[in-house]
Tab-separated table of C-alpha atoms in Angstrom:
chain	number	residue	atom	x	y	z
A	26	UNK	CA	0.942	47.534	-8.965
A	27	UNK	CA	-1.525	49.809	-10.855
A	28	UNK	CA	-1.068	53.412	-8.976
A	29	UNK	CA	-4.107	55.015	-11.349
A	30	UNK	CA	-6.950	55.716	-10.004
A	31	UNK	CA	-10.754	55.873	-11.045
A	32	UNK	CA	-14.386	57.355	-9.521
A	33	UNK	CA	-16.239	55.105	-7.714
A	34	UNK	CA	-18.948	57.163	-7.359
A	35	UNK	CA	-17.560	60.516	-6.225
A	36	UNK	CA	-14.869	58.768	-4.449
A	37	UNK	CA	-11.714	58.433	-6.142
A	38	UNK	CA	-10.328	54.654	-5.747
A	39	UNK	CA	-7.501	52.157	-7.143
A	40	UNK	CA	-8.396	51.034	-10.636
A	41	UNK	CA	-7.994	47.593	-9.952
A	42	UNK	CA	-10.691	47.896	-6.584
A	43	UNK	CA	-13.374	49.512	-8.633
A	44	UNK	CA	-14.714	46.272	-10.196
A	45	UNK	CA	-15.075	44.665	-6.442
A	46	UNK	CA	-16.401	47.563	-5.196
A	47	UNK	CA	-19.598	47.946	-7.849
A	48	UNK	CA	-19.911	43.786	-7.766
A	49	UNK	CA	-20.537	44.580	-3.993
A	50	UNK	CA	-23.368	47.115	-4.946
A	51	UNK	CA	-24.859	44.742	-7.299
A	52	UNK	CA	-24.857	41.774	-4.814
A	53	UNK	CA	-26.330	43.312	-2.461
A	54	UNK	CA	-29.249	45.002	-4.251
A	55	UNK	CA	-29.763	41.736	-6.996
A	56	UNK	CA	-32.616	40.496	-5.163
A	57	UNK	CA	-34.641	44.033	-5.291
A	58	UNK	CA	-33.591	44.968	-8.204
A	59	UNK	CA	-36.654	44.813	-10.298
A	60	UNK	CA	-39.054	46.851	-7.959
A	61	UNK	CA	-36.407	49.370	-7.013
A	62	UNK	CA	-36.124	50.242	-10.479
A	63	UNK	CA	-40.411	49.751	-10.876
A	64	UNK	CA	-40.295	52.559	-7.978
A	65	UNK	CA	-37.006	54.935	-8.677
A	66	UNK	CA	-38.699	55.160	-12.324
A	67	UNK	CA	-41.773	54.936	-11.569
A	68	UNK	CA	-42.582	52.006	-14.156
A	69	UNK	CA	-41.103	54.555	-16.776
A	70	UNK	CA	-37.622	51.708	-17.380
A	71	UNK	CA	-40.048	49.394	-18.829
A	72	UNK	CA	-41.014	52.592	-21.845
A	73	UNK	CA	-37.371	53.565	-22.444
A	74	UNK	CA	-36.382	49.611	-22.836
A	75	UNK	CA	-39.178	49.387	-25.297
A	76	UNK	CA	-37.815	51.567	-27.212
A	77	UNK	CA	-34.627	49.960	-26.927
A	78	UNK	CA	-36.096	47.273	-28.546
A	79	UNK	CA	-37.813	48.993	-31.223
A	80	UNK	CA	-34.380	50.674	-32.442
A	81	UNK	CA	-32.477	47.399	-32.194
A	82	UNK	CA	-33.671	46.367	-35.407
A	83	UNK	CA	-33.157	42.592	-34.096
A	84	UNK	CA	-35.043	39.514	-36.390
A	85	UNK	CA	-35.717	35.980	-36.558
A	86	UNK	CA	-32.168	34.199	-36.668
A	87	UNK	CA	-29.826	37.173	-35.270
A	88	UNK	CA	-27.454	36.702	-32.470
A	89	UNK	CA	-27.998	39.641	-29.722
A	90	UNK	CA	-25.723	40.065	-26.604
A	91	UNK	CA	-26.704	41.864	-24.010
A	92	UNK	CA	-24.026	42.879	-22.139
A	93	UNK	CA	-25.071	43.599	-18.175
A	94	UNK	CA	-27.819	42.308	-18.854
A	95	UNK	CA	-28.861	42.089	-14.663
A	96	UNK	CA	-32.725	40.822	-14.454
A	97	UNK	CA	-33.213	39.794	-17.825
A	98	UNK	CA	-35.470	42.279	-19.416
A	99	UNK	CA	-33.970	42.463	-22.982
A	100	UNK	CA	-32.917	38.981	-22.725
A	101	UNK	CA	-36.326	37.697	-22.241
A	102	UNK	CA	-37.846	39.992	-25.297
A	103	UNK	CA	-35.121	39.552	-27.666
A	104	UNK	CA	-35.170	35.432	-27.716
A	105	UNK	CA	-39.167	35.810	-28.576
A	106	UNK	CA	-37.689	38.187	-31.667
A	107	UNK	CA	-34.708	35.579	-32.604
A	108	UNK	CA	-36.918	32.508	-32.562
A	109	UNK	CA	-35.787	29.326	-32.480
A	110	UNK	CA	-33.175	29.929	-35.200
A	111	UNK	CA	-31.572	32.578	-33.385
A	112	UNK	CA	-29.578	33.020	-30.053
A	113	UNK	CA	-29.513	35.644	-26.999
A	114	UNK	CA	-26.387	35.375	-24.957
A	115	UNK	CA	-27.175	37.423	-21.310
A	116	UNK	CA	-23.730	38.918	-19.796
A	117	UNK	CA	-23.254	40.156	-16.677
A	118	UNK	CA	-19.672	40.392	-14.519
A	119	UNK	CA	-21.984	39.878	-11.429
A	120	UNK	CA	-22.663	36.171	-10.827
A	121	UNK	CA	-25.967	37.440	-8.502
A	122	UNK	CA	-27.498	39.903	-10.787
A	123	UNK	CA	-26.804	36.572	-13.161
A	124	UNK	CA	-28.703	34.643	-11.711
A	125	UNK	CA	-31.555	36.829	-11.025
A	126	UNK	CA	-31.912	36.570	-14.532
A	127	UNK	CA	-31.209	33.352	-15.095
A	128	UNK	CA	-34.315	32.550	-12.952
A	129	UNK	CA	-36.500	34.939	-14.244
A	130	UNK	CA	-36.102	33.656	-18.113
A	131	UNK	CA	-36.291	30.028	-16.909
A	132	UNK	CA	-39.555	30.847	-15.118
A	133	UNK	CA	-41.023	32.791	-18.619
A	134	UNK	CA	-40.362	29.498	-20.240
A	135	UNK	CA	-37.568	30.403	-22.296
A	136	UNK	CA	-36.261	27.979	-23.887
A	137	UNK	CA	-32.630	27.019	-25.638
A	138	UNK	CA	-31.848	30.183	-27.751
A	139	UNK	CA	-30.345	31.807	-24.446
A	140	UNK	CA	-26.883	31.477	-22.749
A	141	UNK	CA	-25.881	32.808	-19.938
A	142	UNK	CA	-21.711	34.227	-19.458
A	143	UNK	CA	-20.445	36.027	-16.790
A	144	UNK	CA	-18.124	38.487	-17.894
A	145	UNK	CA	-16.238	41.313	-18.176
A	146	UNK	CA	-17.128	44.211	-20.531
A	147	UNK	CA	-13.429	45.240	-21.041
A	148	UNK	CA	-12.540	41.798	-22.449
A	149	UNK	CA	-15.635	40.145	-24.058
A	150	UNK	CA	-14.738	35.804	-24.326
A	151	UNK	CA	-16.313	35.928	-27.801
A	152	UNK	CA	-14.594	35.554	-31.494
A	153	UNK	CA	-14.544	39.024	-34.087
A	154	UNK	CA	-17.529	39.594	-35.799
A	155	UNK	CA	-20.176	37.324	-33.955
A	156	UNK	CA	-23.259	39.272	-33.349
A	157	UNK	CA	-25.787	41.800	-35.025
A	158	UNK	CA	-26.345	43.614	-31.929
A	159	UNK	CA	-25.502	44.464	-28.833
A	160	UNK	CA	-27.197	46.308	-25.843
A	161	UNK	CA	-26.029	47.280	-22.993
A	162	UNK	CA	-28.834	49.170	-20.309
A	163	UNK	CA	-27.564	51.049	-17.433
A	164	UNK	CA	-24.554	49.639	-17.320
A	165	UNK	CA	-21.659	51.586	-18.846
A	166	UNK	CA	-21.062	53.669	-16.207
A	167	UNK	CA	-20.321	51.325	-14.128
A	168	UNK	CA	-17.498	49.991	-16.451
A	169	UNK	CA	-14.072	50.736	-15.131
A	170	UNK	CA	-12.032	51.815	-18.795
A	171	UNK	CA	-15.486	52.462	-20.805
A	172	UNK	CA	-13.309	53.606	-24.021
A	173	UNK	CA	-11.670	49.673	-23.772
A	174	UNK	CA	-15.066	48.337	-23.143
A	175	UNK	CA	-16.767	49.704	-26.031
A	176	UNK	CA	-13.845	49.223	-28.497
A	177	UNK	CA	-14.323	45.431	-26.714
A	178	UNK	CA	-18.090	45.254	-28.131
A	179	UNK	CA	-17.140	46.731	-31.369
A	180	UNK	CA	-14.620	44.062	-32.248
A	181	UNK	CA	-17.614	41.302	-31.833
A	182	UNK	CA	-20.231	43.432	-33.940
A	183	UNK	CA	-20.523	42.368	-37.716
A	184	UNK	CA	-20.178	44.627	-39.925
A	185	UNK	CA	-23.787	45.935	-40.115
A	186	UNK	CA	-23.988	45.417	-36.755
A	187	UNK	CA	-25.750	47.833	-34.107
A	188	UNK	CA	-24.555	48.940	-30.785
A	189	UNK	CA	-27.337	50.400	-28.452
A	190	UNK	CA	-26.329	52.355	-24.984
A	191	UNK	CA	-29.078	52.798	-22.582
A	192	UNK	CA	-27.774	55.251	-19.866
A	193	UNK	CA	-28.913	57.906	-17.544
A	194	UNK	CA	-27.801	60.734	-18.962
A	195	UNK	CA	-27.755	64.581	-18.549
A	196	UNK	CA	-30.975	66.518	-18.647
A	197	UNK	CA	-31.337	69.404	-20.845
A	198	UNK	CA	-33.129	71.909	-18.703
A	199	UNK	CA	-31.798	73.375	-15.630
A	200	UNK	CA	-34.816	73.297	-13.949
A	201	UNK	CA	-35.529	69.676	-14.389
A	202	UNK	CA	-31.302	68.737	-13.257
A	203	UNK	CA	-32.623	70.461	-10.035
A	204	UNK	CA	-35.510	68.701	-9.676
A	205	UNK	CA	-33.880	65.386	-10.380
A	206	UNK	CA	-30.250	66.478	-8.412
A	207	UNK	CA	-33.422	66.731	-5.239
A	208	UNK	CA	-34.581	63.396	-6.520
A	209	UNK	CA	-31.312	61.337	-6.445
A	210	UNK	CA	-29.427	62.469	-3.459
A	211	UNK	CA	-32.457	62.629	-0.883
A	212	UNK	CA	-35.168	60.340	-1.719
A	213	UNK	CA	-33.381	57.541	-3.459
A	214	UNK	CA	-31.168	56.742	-0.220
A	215	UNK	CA	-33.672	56.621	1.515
A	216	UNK	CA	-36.583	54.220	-1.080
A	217	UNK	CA	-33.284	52.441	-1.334
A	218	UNK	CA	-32.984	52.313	2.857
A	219	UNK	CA	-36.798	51.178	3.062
A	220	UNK	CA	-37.151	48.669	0.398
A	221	UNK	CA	-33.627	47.200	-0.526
A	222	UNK	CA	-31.738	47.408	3.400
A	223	UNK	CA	-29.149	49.677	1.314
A	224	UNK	CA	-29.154	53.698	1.346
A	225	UNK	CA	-25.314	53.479	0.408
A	226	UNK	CA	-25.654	51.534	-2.837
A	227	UNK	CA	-28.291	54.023	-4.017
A	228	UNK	CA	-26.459	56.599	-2.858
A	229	UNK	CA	-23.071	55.459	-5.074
A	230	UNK	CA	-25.844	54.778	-8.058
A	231	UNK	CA	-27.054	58.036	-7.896
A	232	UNK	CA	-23.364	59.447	-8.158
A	233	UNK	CA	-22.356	57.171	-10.653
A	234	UNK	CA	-25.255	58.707	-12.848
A	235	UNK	CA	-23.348	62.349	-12.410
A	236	UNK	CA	-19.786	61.164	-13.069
A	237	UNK	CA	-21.027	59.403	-16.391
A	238	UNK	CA	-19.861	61.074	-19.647
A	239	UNK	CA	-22.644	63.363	-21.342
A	240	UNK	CA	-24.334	62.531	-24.120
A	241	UNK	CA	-21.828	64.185	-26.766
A	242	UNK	CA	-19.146	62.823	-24.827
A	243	UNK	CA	-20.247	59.749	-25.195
A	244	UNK	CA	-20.718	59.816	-28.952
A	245	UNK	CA	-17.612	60.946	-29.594
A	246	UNK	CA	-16.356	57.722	-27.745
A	247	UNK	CA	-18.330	55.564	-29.596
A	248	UNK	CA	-16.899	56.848	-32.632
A	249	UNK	CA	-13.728	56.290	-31.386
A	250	UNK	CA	-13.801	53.166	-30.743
A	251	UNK	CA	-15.227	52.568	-34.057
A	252	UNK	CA	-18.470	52.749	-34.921
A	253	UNK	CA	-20.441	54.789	-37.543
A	254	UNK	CA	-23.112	57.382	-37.967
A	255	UNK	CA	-23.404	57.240	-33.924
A	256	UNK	CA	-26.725	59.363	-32.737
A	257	UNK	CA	-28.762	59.187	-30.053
A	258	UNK	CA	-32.137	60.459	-28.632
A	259	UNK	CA	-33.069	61.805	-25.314
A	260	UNK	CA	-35.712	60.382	-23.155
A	261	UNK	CA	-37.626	61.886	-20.655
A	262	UNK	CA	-35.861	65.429	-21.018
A	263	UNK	CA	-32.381	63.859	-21.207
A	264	UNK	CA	-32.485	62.163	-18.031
A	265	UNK	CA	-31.859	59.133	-20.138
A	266	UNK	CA	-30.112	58.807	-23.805
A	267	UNK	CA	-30.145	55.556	-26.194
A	268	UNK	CA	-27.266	55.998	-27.921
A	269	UNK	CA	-27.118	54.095	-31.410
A	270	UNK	CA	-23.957	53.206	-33.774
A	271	UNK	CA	-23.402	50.867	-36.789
A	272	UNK	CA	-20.117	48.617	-37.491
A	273	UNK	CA	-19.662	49.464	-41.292
């Protein structure tokens, strides 16, 4: 058996229990997920997905993947950008956040350029060189091996190809990491308490945020795992980064 261990959280736990443990979070939260993240953002998700979106490049005929792709939000604004011609495949390991989204495309009317495959981000079920681009929002940190993961989602990028990483990140000025430290670890347990039925899941999202890599950190990972001329931008004072690399 697999003695290494990984955070869950700020708990350290058996590698092979971590992927239970955050499908647990995830199930229990799936049907609140949209407003809690209208109200721990304060609407301000919907600005740093748009930009997503912007820097994705995506056009009629691509194939996109977004990989925990939860609700639906880039799902259901890339297959408007694809048309017809083109195809949006929605992947999530969690079969509830799944189909959350599933049900939230169907009732926008999307139509057949969407697929839906639950899966794991360490071993995407998808040939070499399939897509020209691939998000994945708030997600990564939850990954178990995120250096296997994003060597995974390299291996399916074309060459041209664009990764995009949405993920809270660190914040650049001291005062503002206090302010949001205050944020995380009181109030969000308890919005999460009120509104979800679930302080402890905010609570573990909250320290999953602080054990994720920074944003040079994770830079030099993508880079690793092979992608090219890798930058990113901070958003809202580094609270969030969008990390961008090509497949040359």
């Amino acid at each position: 058996m697999d003695k290494r261990t990984t955070h869950f959280g700020y708990q350290d736990v058996p590698v092979e229990e971590k992927a239970a443990r955050v499908a647990d979070v995830f199930h229990s939260v799936a049907s609140r997920y949209d407003l809690m993240n209208d109200l721990m953002s304060f609407g301000v998700h919907r600005l740093w997905k748009r930009i997503t979106l912007e820097r994705a490049g995506v056009r009629p005929g691509h194939k996109v993947l977004d990989i925990a792709g939860g609700t639906g939000d880039l799902a259901l604004k890339f297959s408007r950008l694809v048309g017809p011609e083109g195809k949006v495949v929605l992947a999530d390991i969690n079969a509830s956040m799944l189909g959350v989204g599933r049900d939230k495309l169907i009732d926008h009317g999307v139509g057949g350029n969407v697929e839906f495959v639950q899966a794991n981000a360490e071993c995407l079920p998808f040939p070499d060189n399939t897509f020209d681009c691939i998000t994945i929002a708030f997600g990564l940190r939850n990954v178990t091996d995120k250096d296997k993961a994003l060597a995974s989602m390299a291996r399916i990028l074309k060459p041209g190809g664009r990764l995009l990483v949405l993920e809270f990140s660190k914040p650049s000025n001291p005062m503002l990491t206090k302010a949001y430290d205050e944020y995380s670890f009181r109030l969000l347990p308890k919005m999460g308490e009120l509104v979800a039925g679930d302080s402890e899941s905010y609570r573990y999202l909250a320290e999953s945020i602080r054990m994720h890599p920074d944003q040079e950190t994770l830079k030099g990972m993508m880079e690793s795992a092979g992608l090219e001329r890798v930058e990113y931008t901070n958003l809202t004072g580094g609270i969030v980064a969008l990390h961008r690399g090509i497949k040359l």
